[in-house]
Coordinates of C-alpha atoms in Angstrom, one line a residue:
Chain A
M1105 CA -5.4 7.5 -23.7
G1106 CA -6.5 5.2 -26.4
S1107 CA -6.9 1.5 -26.0
R1108 CA -3.4 0.1 -26.5
S1109 CA -3.1 -3.6 -27.0
S1110 CA -0.7 -5.2 -24.6
H1111 CA 0.1 -8.2 -26.8
A1112 CA 3.7 -8.6 -27.6
A1113 CA 2.8 -9.5 -31.1
R1114 CA 2.1 -5.9 -31.9
I1115 CA 5.8 -5.1 -31.5
P1116 CA 7.4 -5.5 -34.9
D1117 CA 10.3 -8.0 -35.1
V1118 CA 9.9 -8.9 -31.4
D1119 CA 11.7 -12.1 -31.7
S1120 CA 14.8 -10.8 -33.3
I1121 CA 14.9 -7.9 -30.8
R1122 CA 14.6 -10.4 -28.0
R1123 CA 17.5 -12.4 -29.2
E1124 CA 19.7 -9.4 -29.8
T1125 CA 19.1 -7.6 -26.6
G1126 CA 18.3 -10.4 -24.2
F1127 CA 15.3 -8.6 -22.7
S1128 CA 12.4 -10.7 -21.5
Q1129 CA 9.0 -10.4 -23.2
A1130 CA 7.6 -8.6 -20.2
S1131 CA 10.4 -6.1 -20.1
L1132 CA 10.1 -5.4 -23.8
L1133 CA 6.4 -4.8 -23.4
R1134 CA 7.1 -2.2 -20.7
L1135 CA 9.8 -0.5 -22.8
Y1136 CA 7.4 -0.5 -25.8
H1137 CA 4.8 1.3 -23.8
R1138 CA 7.5 3.8 -22.6
F1139 CA 8.6 4.3 -26.2
R1140 CA 5.0 5.1 -27.2
A1141 CA 4.5 7.4 -24.2
L1142 CA 7.6 9.4 -25.2
D1143 CA 6.4 9.6 -28.8
W1144 CA 3.9 12.4 -28.1
N1145 CA 2.5 12.8 -31.6
E1146 CA 2.6 9.1 -32.5
K1147 CA 5.1 9.4 -35.3
G1148 CA 6.3 5.9 -34.8
Y1149 CA 9.8 7.0 -34.0
L1150 CA 11.6 9.4 -31.6
S1151 CA 13.4 12.5 -32.4
R1152 CA 16.0 14.3 -30.3
V1153 CA 13.4 16.8 -29.2
D1154 CA 11.2 14.0 -27.7
L1155 CA 14.0 12.9 -25.4
Q1156 CA 14.9 16.5 -24.6
Q1157 CA 11.4 17.0 -23.3
I1158 CA 12.2 14.7 -20.4
G1159 CA 12.7 17.2 -17.6
A1160 CA 14.8 15.0 -15.4
L1161 CA 17.2 14.3 -18.3
A1162 CA 17.5 18.0 -19.2
V1163 CA 18.9 18.7 -15.7
N1164 CA 21.4 15.9 -16.0
P1165 CA 24.8 17.5 -16.9
L1166 CA 25.5 14.8 -19.4
G1167 CA 21.9 14.8 -20.7
D1168 CA 22.8 15.9 -24.2
R1169 CA 25.6 13.4 -24.5
I1170 CA 23.4 10.6 -23.4
I1171 CA 20.8 11.6 -26.0
D1172 CA 23.5 11.7 -28.7
S1173 CA 24.3 8.1 -27.9
F1174 CA 20.9 7.1 -29.1
F1175 CA 21.4 8.8 -32.5
P1176 CA 24.6 7.4 -33.8
D1177 CA 26.1 8.6 -37.1
G1178 CA 24.0 11.7 -37.3
S1179 CA 20.7 9.9 -37.7
L1180 CA 17.5 11.9 -36.8
H1181 CA 15.0 9.2 -36.2
L1182 CA 15.1 6.6 -33.4
D1183 CA 12.9 3.6 -34.0
F1184 CA 12.0 1.0 -31.3
P1185 CA 14.7 -1.5 -32.0
G1186 CA 17.3 1.2 -31.9
F1187 CA 15.9 2.5 -28.6
V1188 CA 16.0 -0.9 -27.0
R1189 CA 19.4 -1.7 -28.3
V1190 CA 20.9 1.2 -26.4
L1191 CA 18.9 0.4 -23.3
A1192 CA 20.0 -3.2 -23.5
R1193 CA 23.5 -2.1 -22.4
F1194 CA 22.0 -1.4 -19.0
R1195 CA 20.4 -4.8 -18.6
P1196 CA 21.7 -6.4 -15.4
V1197 CA 24.1 -9.2 -16.0
D1198 CA 22.8 -12.5 -14.8
D1199 CA 24.8 -15.8 -14.7
E1200 CA 22.6 -17.4 -17.3
D1201 CA 24.0 -15.1 -19.9
N1202 CA 27.5 -16.4 -19.3
R1203 CA 26.7 -20.0 -18.9
N1204 CA 24.7 -20.5 -22.0
R1205 CA 26.8 -18.3 -24.2
D1206 CA 28.1 -19.6 -27.4
P1207 CA 31.6 -18.3 -27.7
K1208 CA 31.2 -18.0 -31.5
E1209 CA 28.3 -15.5 -31.1
P1210 CA 29.0 -11.8 -30.7
E1211 CA 29.3 -10.4 -27.2
P1212 CA 26.0 -9.7 -25.5
L1213 CA 25.0 -6.0 -25.4
N1214 CA 25.1 -5.9 -21.7
S1215 CA 28.6 -7.3 -21.2
R1216 CA 31.1 -5.5 -19.0
M1217 CA 33.1 -4.4 -22.0
N1218 CA 30.0 -3.0 -23.7
K1219 CA 29.0 -1.1 -20.6
L1220 CA 32.5 0.4 -20.4
R1221 CA 32.3 1.3 -24.1
F1222 CA 29.1 3.2 -23.5
A1223 CA 30.7 5.2 -20.7
F1224 CA 33.8 5.7 -22.8
Q1225 CA 31.9 7.2 -25.7
L1226 CA 30.4 9.8 -23.4
Y1227 CA 33.9 11.1 -22.9
D1228 CA 35.2 10.5 -26.4
L1229 CA 33.2 13.1 -28.5
D1230 CA 35.0 12.8 -31.8
R1231 CA 34.9 9.0 -31.7
D1232 CA 38.6 8.6 -32.4
G1233 CA 39.0 5.9 -29.8
K1234 CA 40.9 8.1 -27.4
I1235 CA 40.0 10.6 -24.7
S1236 CA 42.2 13.6 -25.2
R1237 CA 42.9 16.2 -22.5
Q1238 CA 40.6 18.6 -24.2
E1239 CA 37.8 16.1 -24.2
M1240 CA 38.3 15.4 -20.6
L1241 CA 38.1 19.1 -19.9
Q1242 CA 34.9 19.4 -21.8
V1243 CA 33.2 16.7 -19.8
L1244 CA 34.4 18.1 -16.5
R1245 CA 33.1 21.5 -17.5
L1246 CA 29.7 19.9 -18.3
M1247 CA 29.6 18.3 -14.9
V1248 CA 30.6 21.3 -12.8
G1249 CA 29.1 24.1 -14.8
V1250 CA 30.4 27.5 -13.7
Q1251 CA 31.2 26.5 -10.2
V1252 CA 34.9 25.7 -10.7
T1253 CA 37.7 27.9 -12.2
E1254 CA 39.5 27.1 -15.4
E1255 CA 42.8 26.5 -13.6
Q1256 CA 41.4 24.0 -11.1
L1257 CA 39.6 22.1 -13.9
E1258 CA 42.8 22.0 -16.0
S1259 CA 44.8 20.6 -13.1
I1260 CA 42.2 17.9 -12.4
A1261 CA 42.0 17.0 -16.1
D1262 CA 45.8 16.7 -16.3
R1263 CA 46.1 14.6 -13.3
T1264 CA 43.4 12.2 -14.5
V1265 CA 44.9 11.7 -17.9
Q1266 CA 48.3 11.2 -16.5
E1267 CA 47.1 8.5 -14.1
A1268 CA 45.3 6.5 -16.7
D1269 CA 47.7 7.0 -19.6
E1270 CA 50.1 4.2 -19.8
D1271 CA 51.7 4.5 -23.2
G1272 CA 52.4 8.2 -22.7
D1273 CA 50.6 9.5 -25.7
G1274 CA 48.7 12.1 -23.6
A1275 CA 45.3 10.6 -24.2
V1276 CA 43.4 7.7 -22.6
S1277 CA 42.6 4.9 -25.0
F1278 CA 39.7 2.5 -24.4
L1279 CA 42.0 -0.2 -23.1
E1280 CA 43.7 2.2 -20.7
F1281 CA 40.2 3.3 -19.6
A1282 CA 39.1 -0.2 -19.0
K1283 CA 42.3 -1.1 -17.1
S1284 CA 42.0 1.9 -14.7
L1285 CA 38.5 0.7 -13.9
E1286 CA 39.2 -3.0 -13.7
K1287 CA 38.4 -3.2 -10.0
M1288 CA 35.1 -1.4 -10.4
N1289 CA 31.9 -3.4 -10.1
I1290 CA 30.7 -2.1 -13.5
E1291 CA 28.1 -4.8 -13.7
Q1292 CA 26.2 -3.3 -10.8
K1293 CA 26.9 0.4 -11.3
M1294 CA 25.8 0.4 -14.9
S1295 CA 22.7 -1.7 -14.6
I1296 CA 19.1 -0.8 -14.4
R1297 CA 16.6 -3.5 -13.3
I1298 CA 13.2 -3.5 -14.9
L1299 CA 10.4 -4.6 -12.5
K1300 CA 8.4 -7.7 -13.5
Chain B
M472 CA -13.8 -24.5 -23.8
F473 CA -14.5 -23.5 -20.2
L474 CA -17.3 -24.7 -18.0
L475 CA -20.3 -22.5 -17.6
L476 CA -21.2 -23.0 -14.0
P477 CA -24.9 -22.6 -13.5
F478 CA -24.8 -19.9 -10.9
D479 CA -22.4 -17.7 -12.9
S480 CA -24.8 -17.1 -15.7
L481 CA -27.5 -16.4 -13.1
I482 CA -25.3 -13.7 -11.6
V483 CA -24.7 -12.1 -14.9
S484 CA -28.4 -11.9 -15.7
L485 CA -29.1 -10.7 -12.2
L486 CA -26.6 -7.9 -12.5
G487 CA -28.1 -7.0 -15.8
I488 CA -31.5 -6.7 -14.4
S489 CA -30.5 -4.8 -11.3
L490 CA -28.5 -2.3 -13.4
T491 CA -31.4 -1.6 -15.7
V492 CA -33.7 -1.1 -12.7
L493 CA -31.1 1.3 -11.2
F494 CA -30.8 3.3 -14.3
T495 CA -34.5 3.6 -14.7
L496 CA -34.8 5.0 -11.2
L497 CA -32.0 7.4 -11.9
L498 CA -33.9 8.5 -15.0
V499 CA -37.0 9.3 -13.1
F500 CA -35.4 11.0 -10.2
I501 CA -32.8 13.1 -12.0
I502 CA -34.7 16.2 -12.8
V503 CA -36.6 16.8 -9.6
P504 CA -33.7 16.7 -7.2
A505 CA -31.6 18.8 -9.6
V506 CA -34.1 21.6 -9.3
F507 CA -34.3 21.5 -5.6
G508 CA -30.7 20.6 -4.9
V509 CA -31.7 17.6 -3.0
S510 CA -29.8 14.4 -3.4
F511 CA -30.7 10.8 -3.1
G512 CA -28.5 8.0 -1.8
I513 CA -29.0 6.2 -5.1
R514 CA -25.8 7.5 -6.5
K515 CA -23.8 6.2 -3.6
L516 CA -25.3 2.8 -4.2
Y517 CA -24.5 3.0 -7.9
M518 CA -20.9 3.7 -7.0
K519 CA -20.6 0.8 -4.7
T520 CA -22.1 -1.6 -7.2
L521 CA -19.8 -0.4 -9.9
L522 CA -16.8 -0.9 -7.7
K523 CA -17.8 -4.5 -7.0
I524 CA -18.3 -5.2 -10.7
F525 CA -14.9 -3.8 -11.6
A526 CA -13.1 -5.9 -9.0
W527 CA -14.9 -9.0 -10.2
A528 CA -14.1 -8.2 -13.8
T529 CA -10.4 -7.9 -13.1
L530 CA -10.4 -11.2 -11.3
R531 CA -12.0 -12.9 -14.3
M532 CA -9.4 -11.4 -16.6
E533 CA -6.6 -12.7 -14.4
R534 CA -8.1 -16.1 -14.4
G535 CA -8.5 -16.0 -18.1
A536 CA -4.9 -15.0 -18.6
K537 CA -3.6 -17.8 -16.3
E538 CA -5.6 -20.3 -18.3
K539 CA -3.7 -19.3 -21.4
N540 CA -0.4 -19.0 -19.5
H541 CA 0.2 -15.5 -20.7
Q542 CA 1.3 -12.5 -18.7
L543 CA -1.2 -9.8 -17.9
Y544 CA 0.1 -6.3 -18.5
K545 CA -0.1 -4.6 -15.1
P546 CA 0.6 -0.9 -15.2
Y547 CA 2.7 0.2 -12.4
T548 CA 1.9 3.6 -10.9
N549 CA 5.3 3.7 -9.2
G550 CA 7.4 3.3 -12.3
I551 CA 8.8 0.4 -14.1
I552 CA 12.4 0.3 -12.8
A553 CA 13.9 -0.4 -9.5
K554 CA 15.4 2.8 -8.1
D555 CA 17.8 3.4 -5.2
P556 CA 16.9 6.5 -3.3
T557 CA 20.4 7.5 -2.6
S558 CA 21.8 11.0 -3.1
L559 CA 24.4 12.2 -5.6
E560 CA 27.1 12.4 -2.9
E561 CA 26.5 9.0 -1.5
E562 CA 26.4 7.2 -4.8
I563 CA 29.6 8.8 -6.1
K564 CA 31.5 8.0 -2.9
E565 CA 30.3 4.5 -3.2
I566 CA 31.4 4.2 -6.8
R567 CA 34.8 5.5 -6.0
R568 CA 35.3 3.3 -3.0
S569 CA 34.3 0.2 -4.9
G570 CA 36.6 0.9 -7.8
S571 CA 39.7 2.2 -6.3
S572 CA 42.6 0.4 -4.8
K573 CA 43.6 3.5 -2.9
A574 CA 42.1 3.4 0.6
L575 CA 41.4 7.0 1.4
D576 CA 38.5 8.6 -0.3
N577 CA 38.9 12.0 1.1
T578 CA 41.9 13.0 -0.9
L579 CA 40.5 12.0 -4.3
E580 CA 39.2 14.8 -6.4
F581 CA 37.8 13.3 -9.5
E582 CA 37.6 9.9 -10.9
L583 CA 36.9 8.6 -14.3
S584 CA 34.2 6.5 -12.7
D585 CA 32.2 9.5 -11.5
I586 CA 30.6 9.6 -14.9
F587 CA 28.8 6.3 -14.2
Y588 CA 26.5 8.0 -11.8
F589 CA 25.3 10.6 -14.2
C590 CA 25.2 8.1 -17.0
R591 CA 23.0 5.7 -15.2
K592 CA 20.7 8.4 -13.8
G593 CA 20.3 9.8 -17.2
V594 CA 19.3 6.5 -18.8
E595 CA 17.0 5.8 -15.9
T596 CA 15.0 8.9 -16.7
I597 CA 14.7 7.8 -20.3
M598 CA 13.2 4.6 -19.1
D599 CA 10.9 6.1 -16.6
D600 CA 10.5 9.6 -15.2
E601 CA 8.1 11.3 -12.9
V602 CA 6.8 14.0 -15.2
T603 CA 6.0 12.2 -18.4
K604 CA 3.9 9.9 -16.3
R605 CA 1.9 12.8 -15.1
F606 CA 1.0 13.9 -18.6
S607 CA -0.4 10.6 -19.8
A608 CA -3.7 9.6 -18.1
E609 CA -3.3 7.8 -14.9
E610 CA -3.0 4.1 -15.3
L611 CA -5.4 2.0 -13.4
E612 CA -4.6 -1.3 -11.7
S613 CA -8.0 -2.8 -12.3
W614 CA -10.1 -2.5 -15.3
N615 CA -13.2 -0.3 -15.2
L616 CA -15.1 -1.9 -18.1
L617 CA -14.2 1.0 -20.5
S618 CA -12.4 -0.5 -23.4
R619 CA -10.3 2.7 -23.6
T620 CA -8.6 1.9 -20.4
N621 CA -8.1 -1.8 -21.1
Y622 CA -4.8 -3.3 -22.0
N623 CA -5.7 -6.9 -21.9
F624 CA -8.6 -6.9 -24.2
Q625 CA -8.0 -10.3 -25.7
Y626 CA -8.3 -12.2 -22.5
I627 CA -11.9 -11.5 -22.0
S628 CA -14.0 -14.6 -21.7
L629 CA -17.5 -14.9 -23.0
R630 CA -19.0 -13.8 -19.7
L631 CA -17.1 -10.6 -19.5
T632 CA -18.0 -9.8 -23.1
V633 CA -21.6 -10.1 -22.3
L634 CA -21.3 -7.8 -19.3
W635 CA -19.2 -5.4 -21.3
G636 CA -21.8 -5.4 -24.0
L637 CA -24.5 -4.7 -21.5
G638 CA -22.5 -1.9 -20.2
V639 CA -22.0 -0.3 -23.6
L640 CA -25.7 -0.7 -24.3
I641 CA -26.6 1.0 -21.1
R642 CA -24.1 3.8 -21.4
Y643 CA -24.8 4.7 -25.0
C644 CA -28.5 4.2 -25.0
F645 CA -29.6 5.3 -21.6
L646 CA -27.1 7.7 -20.2
L647 CA -26.0 9.5 -23.3
P648 CA -29.3 10.7 -24.7
L649 CA -30.4 11.6 -21.2
R650 CA -27.3 13.8 -20.7
F651 CA -27.5 15.3 -24.0
K652 CA -31.0 16.5 -23.5
E653 CA -30.0 17.8 -20.1
F654 CA -26.9 19.5 -21.3
L655 CA -28.8 21.8 -23.7
S656 CA -31.2 23.3 -21.2
K657 CA -29.9 26.3 -19.3
H658 CA -31.7 29.2 -17.8
V659 CA -30.5 29.9 -14.3
H660 CA -26.8 29.5 -13.7
L661 CA -26.7 27.5 -10.5
M662 CA -29.6 25.3 -11.5
C663 CA -28.1 24.6 -14.9
Y664 CA -24.7 23.7 -13.3
R665 CA -26.4 21.4 -11.0
I666 CA -28.1 19.6 -13.8
C667 CA -24.8 19.2 -15.6
V668 CA -23.4 17.8 -12.4
R669 CA -26.2 15.3 -12.3
A670 CA -26.0 14.7 -16.0
L671 CA -22.4 13.6 -15.7
T672 CA -23.5 11.5 -12.8
A673 CA -21.0 13.4 -10.8
I674 CA -20.7 12.3 -7.2
I675 CA -19.0 15.2 -5.5
T676 CA -18.1 15.4 -1.9
Y677 CA -17.6 18.9 -0.6
H678 CA -15.5 19.3 2.5
D679 CA -15.3 22.3 4.8
R680 CA -17.9 24.3 3.1
K681 CA -17.5 27.0 5.7
N682 CA -14.3 28.0 3.9
R683 CA -16.1 28.8 0.7
P684 CA -14.7 31.8 -1.2
R685 CA -16.3 35.2 -0.6
N686 CA -16.7 38.3 -2.7
G687 CA -13.6 40.2 -3.5
G688 CA -11.3 37.3 -3.2
I689 CA -9.6 34.9 -5.6
C690 CA -10.4 31.2 -5.7
V691 CA -7.4 29.1 -6.7
A692 CA -7.7 25.4 -7.6
N693 CA -5.6 22.7 -9.3
H694 CA -6.7 21.9 -12.8
T695 CA -7.5 18.6 -14.4
S696 CA -10.3 19.3 -16.8
P697 CA -12.8 21.9 -17.8
I698 CA -15.3 20.0 -15.7
D699 CA -13.5 21.5 -12.7
V700 CA -15.3 24.7 -13.5
I701 CA -18.7 23.0 -13.5
I702 CA -18.0 21.3 -10.2
L703 CA -17.0 24.4 -8.4
A704 CA -19.6 26.6 -10.0
S705 CA -22.4 24.3 -8.9
D706 CA -21.6 25.0 -5.3
G707 CA -21.2 28.8 -5.4
Y708 CA -21.0 31.9 -7.6
Y709 CA -17.8 32.7 -9.3
A710 CA -16.5 35.0 -11.9
M711 CA -14.4 33.3 -14.5
V712 CA -11.1 34.2 -15.9
G713 CA -9.9 32.7 -19.0
Q714 CA -8.9 32.8 -22.6
V715 CA -11.5 33.4 -25.3
H716 CA -12.0 30.0 -27.0
G717 CA -13.4 29.3 -30.4
G718 CA -16.0 26.7 -31.1
L719 CA -18.2 25.2 -28.5
M720 CA -16.4 26.8 -25.5
G721 CA -16.8 30.2 -27.1
V722 CA -20.5 29.9 -27.4
I723 CA -20.7 28.9 -23.8
Q724 CA -18.5 31.7 -22.7
R725 CA -20.5 34.3 -24.5
A726 CA -23.7 33.0 -23.0
M727 CA -22.1 33.2 -19.5
V728 CA -20.9 36.8 -19.9
K729 CA -24.5 37.9 -20.5
A730 CA -25.5 36.6 -17.1
C731 CA -22.8 38.0 -14.9
P732 CA -19.6 39.8 -15.1
H733 CA -16.7 37.6 -16.1
V734 CA -13.2 38.5 -17.2
W735 CA -12.4 37.1 -20.6
F736 CA -9.1 37.8 -22.4
E737 CA -8.0 37.5 -26.0
R738 CA -5.0 35.3 -26.4
S739 CA -2.8 38.2 -27.3
E740 CA -3.9 40.1 -24.2
V741 CA -2.8 37.1 -22.1
K742 CA 0.8 37.7 -23.0
D743 CA 0.6 41.2 -21.5
R744 CA 0.8 40.3 -17.9
H745 CA 0.4 43.8 -16.6
L746 CA -2.9 44.2 -18.5
V747 CA -4.2 41.0 -17.0
A748 CA -3.1 42.0 -13.5
K749 CA -4.7 45.3 -13.8
R750 CA -8.1 44.0 -14.9
L751 CA -8.0 41.3 -12.2
T752 CA -7.1 43.9 -9.5
E753 CA -10.0 46.1 -10.6
H754 CA -12.4 43.2 -10.4
V755 CA -11.2 42.1 -7.0
Q756 CA -11.3 45.6 -5.5
D757 CA -15.0 45.9 -6.2
K758 CA -16.4 44.1 -3.2
S759 CA -19.7 43.5 -4.8
K760 CA -18.2 41.4 -7.5
L761 CA -18.0 37.7 -7.3
P762 CA -14.8 35.9 -6.4
I763 CA -12.6 35.1 -9.3
L764 CA -11.9 31.5 -10.2
I765 CA -8.4 30.9 -11.3
F766 CA -6.4 27.8 -12.2
P767 CA -2.8 28.9 -11.9
E768 CA -1.2 25.7 -13.2
G769 CA -1.9 26.9 -16.7
T770 CA -2.6 23.5 -18.2
C771 CA -4.4 20.3 -17.5
I772 CA -2.4 17.9 -15.4
N773 CA -3.5 14.3 -15.0
N774 CA -4.6 14.8 -11.4
T775 CA -1.9 12.8 -9.6
S776 CA 0.2 15.8 -8.8
V777 CA 0.1 19.6 -8.5
M778 CA 2.6 21.4 -10.7
M779 CA 4.2 24.7 -10.1
F780 CA 1.7 27.6 -9.9
K781 CA 2.3 30.6 -12.1
K782 CA 2.8 33.6 -9.9
G783 CA 0.6 36.1 -11.7
S784 CA -2.5 35.5 -9.7
F785 CA -0.6 35.7 -6.4
E786 CA 0.9 39.1 -7.1
I787 CA -2.4 40.9 -6.9
G788 CA -2.6 41.0 -3.2
A789 CA -6.1 39.8 -2.6
T790 CA -7.2 37.1 -0.3
V791 CA -6.7 33.7 -1.8
Y792 CA -9.1 30.8 -1.1
P793 CA -7.4 27.6 -2.1
V794 CA -9.5 24.7 -3.3
A795 CA -8.2 21.1 -3.8
I796 CA -10.0 18.9 -6.3
K797 CA -9.2 15.2 -6.6
Y798 CA -10.9 12.8 -9.0
D799 CA -11.3 9.2 -8.4
P800 CA -10.0 7.7 -11.6
Q801 CA -11.8 4.4 -11.3
F802 CA -15.0 5.7 -12.6
G803 CA -14.0 7.8 -15.5
D804 CA -10.9 9.5 -16.3
A805 CA -11.5 13.2 -16.2
F806 CA -8.1 14.2 -17.5
W807 CA -8.0 16.2 -20.7
N808 CA -4.9 15.8 -22.7
S809 CA -5.3 18.9 -24.9
S810 CA -2.4 17.9 -27.2
K811 CA -4.1 14.6 -28.0
Y812 CA -7.8 15.4 -28.6
G813 CA -10.1 18.3 -28.7
M814 CA -13.0 19.5 -26.7
V815 CA -15.9 17.7 -28.3
T816 CA -14.2 14.3 -28.2
Y817 CA -13.4 15.0 -24.6
L818 CA -17.0 15.8 -23.7
L819 CA -18.2 12.7 -25.5
R820 CA -15.8 10.6 -23.4
M821 CA -17.0 12.3 -20.3
M822 CA -20.6 11.7 -21.0
T823 CA -20.1 8.1 -21.8
S824 CA -18.1 7.3 -18.7
W825 CA -19.7 5.6 -15.8
A826 CA -19.5 8.6 -13.5
I827 CA -17.3 11.4 -12.3
V828 CA -16.4 11.0 -8.7
C829 CA -14.5 13.6 -7.0
S830 CA -13.8 15.3 -3.7
V831 CA -13.6 19.1 -3.3
W832 CA -11.9 20.5 -0.2
Y833 CA -12.3 24.2 0.6
L834 CA -9.2 25.3 2.5
P835 CA -9.0 28.2 4.9
P836 CA -8.2 31.6 3.2
M837 CA -4.6 32.7 2.8
T838 CA -3.0 36.1 2.3
R839 CA 0.5 37.0 1.2
E840 CA 2.7 37.8 4.2
A841 CA 5.0 40.8 4.3
E842 CA 8.3 39.0 3.8
E843 CA 7.0 36.6 1.1
D844 CA 7.3 37.3 -2.6
A845 CA 4.7 36.1 -5.1
V846 CA 6.6 32.9 -5.9
Q847 CA 6.9 31.8 -2.3
F848 CA 3.3 32.6 -1.6
A849 CA 2.3 30.6 -4.7
N850 CA 4.3 27.7 -3.5
R851 CA 2.8 27.9 -0.1
V852 CA -0.7 27.7 -1.5
K853 CA 0.3 24.9 -3.8
S854 CA 1.7 22.8 -1.0
A855 CA -1.5 23.3 1.0
I856 CA -3.6 22.2 -1.9
A857 CA -1.4 19.2 -2.6
R858 CA -1.3 18.1 1.0
Q859 CA -5.1 18.3 1.3
G860 CA -5.8 16.4 -1.9
G861 CA -3.2 13.8 -1.3
L862 CA -1.4 14.8 -4.5
V863 CA 2.3 14.8 -5.1
D864 CA 3.7 18.3 -4.8
L865 CA 6.0 18.6 -7.8
L866 CA 8.4 21.4 -8.4
W867 CA 8.1 21.2 -12.2
D868 CA 6.4 23.8 -14.2
G869 CA 3.2 22.8 -15.9
G870 CA 4.7 24.4 -19.0
L871 CA 6.9 21.4 -19.3
K872 CA 4.3 19.8 -21.4
R873 CA 5.2 22.3 -24.1
E874 CA 8.5 23.9 -23.3
K875 CA 11.9 22.7 -22.2
V876 CA 13.0 23.0 -18.6
K877 CA 14.9 25.9 -17.2
D878 CA 18.6 25.9 -16.7
T879 CA 18.4 26.8 -13.0
F880 CA 17.7 23.2 -12.1
K881 CA 20.7 21.9 -14.0
E882 CA 22.8 24.4 -12.0
E883 CA 21.7 22.7 -8.8
Q884 CA 23.2 19.4 -9.9
Q885 CA 26.4 21.0 -11.0
K886 CA 26.8 22.8 -7.7
L887 CA 26.4 19.6 -5.8
Y888 CA 29.0 17.8 -7.9
S889 CA 31.5 20.7 -7.8
K890 CA 31.4 20.7 -4.0
M891 CA 32.5 17.1 -4.1
I892 CA 35.5 17.8 -6.3
V893 CA 36.6 21.2 -5.3
G894 CA 35.6 20.9 -1.7
N895 CA 38.0 18.0 -1.4
H896 CA 40.7 20.1 -3.0
E897 CA 40.3 22.7 -0.2
D898 CA 40.6 20.0 2.4
R899 CA 43.8 18.8 0.8
S900 CA 45.5 22.2 0.7
R901 CA 44.7 22.7 4.4
S902 CA 46.3 19.4 5.4

């Protein structure tokens, strides 16, 4: 453990990151320390392997998919701004965000829609904007492993797609997905609070 | 500019003087007691004084930070995020209940929203997880005047800087040359280990010495640093088991072999578990041979938890004497992160710390019972050690530091979730 400076000034581009993600200075500091702790050999960025080393993540059935969401478009290196940008989606929504928001500015990263989009992309592997029956099956298979038979899984997948699918194209688009979850308290379920 | 109150500067100089006096006394009395194995109460006093200084230093830093209206970085030992301790089943039921307009939750098999649970849990582990914390040195909540553990360096006022400078001076000029000289002299094993212990200003408290390992047994302990060896060996005779190291360790190992029979392995031999087991069994069966000292975790953990013990040493069938070692991290971090720095750097850090304070508990001997297999026995021993030392008993393999986790754990999660989906299906077909 070397002497690590705690000053926020050491984080590159800290102000622009703050504006973009909405994290407080203290939270950013904690995440920065976490980033550096995950970066074993101090490369300055994270690779897939670094995230795969996290034991508790490796036993999560969706672990690989979650890691993929940190490396969009096939990139291999994850720098700190990229790291925080993804984590920003899980920032709890507070009323301040909505009050002071300038409607001309882009949606904040932790808005309800963006949280839904994050979950959606865990289902939608090929990023075509729709969850096909096949993709639904794949995710289900990941979550249950070998415990459930193929027939049972298929019937579950069929039923789920049918219920959510409104325009009858056999797949669930993002809007259909959002509609089927409109009563859900997404803001609370997809939020992680960082201690002060 | 802050006001220098008259009595504050007096305190600093007083502390300086008393510290110097203390160390001179230590200097004089270090060799004689080491030879006769007698201890003085000076070291306890030293420890108490240090504690008071650390607490005072932290308070100063907090005050300094408040003056500048900045936030102090306080490392949290319990993690940086707020976690709900609910189980998989409860959370998913809650998610379904809150999202669905359908009243009954027993007939639902799978919901699109189930994914939220896994998603959030996954990202939580990326922000903070139990294991990665264990492999970086334990974070302290108060500063112990070693710049290497300090996060808030820039808030130090003039007073603190003076004290810190004094500390550096003392440590590098008094303690280091003293220890270096001591470290090089060795003729009799026990005496030389004792000198090392004094040299590191190790304040060790041994508990339950009546349970000390006897000949023909295996002594098993949790592993934080190579200093564990010195600490245990200064209180009894052991035969060591380990890999042949190059460099400084190799020299020491060769010297030790000449004095009494140890069991050293080449790295390639270590892979052959049967060979290892055979040699250990031979050693153990010879009742005149010393008890073997083994650290079954396989790697250095940062002393806040006890990782899964490898089962090899428990298959042999000899009596196992568990020993729990717990370091007090306030005085000097004994953790050796072998992937970050090598042996010599580590030794240097040890020598220039304030002191090594630790407690050693000798637990009553355990033998493998008839219905137990080696893994269960290993876990039993591990729990006993963890409980005694107040360490967290983790199920993870110490090899996590270098390898990925096994798939069996993932299956557990999948089984739990499947029961929720398919179990409900069975209820449905019945009704």
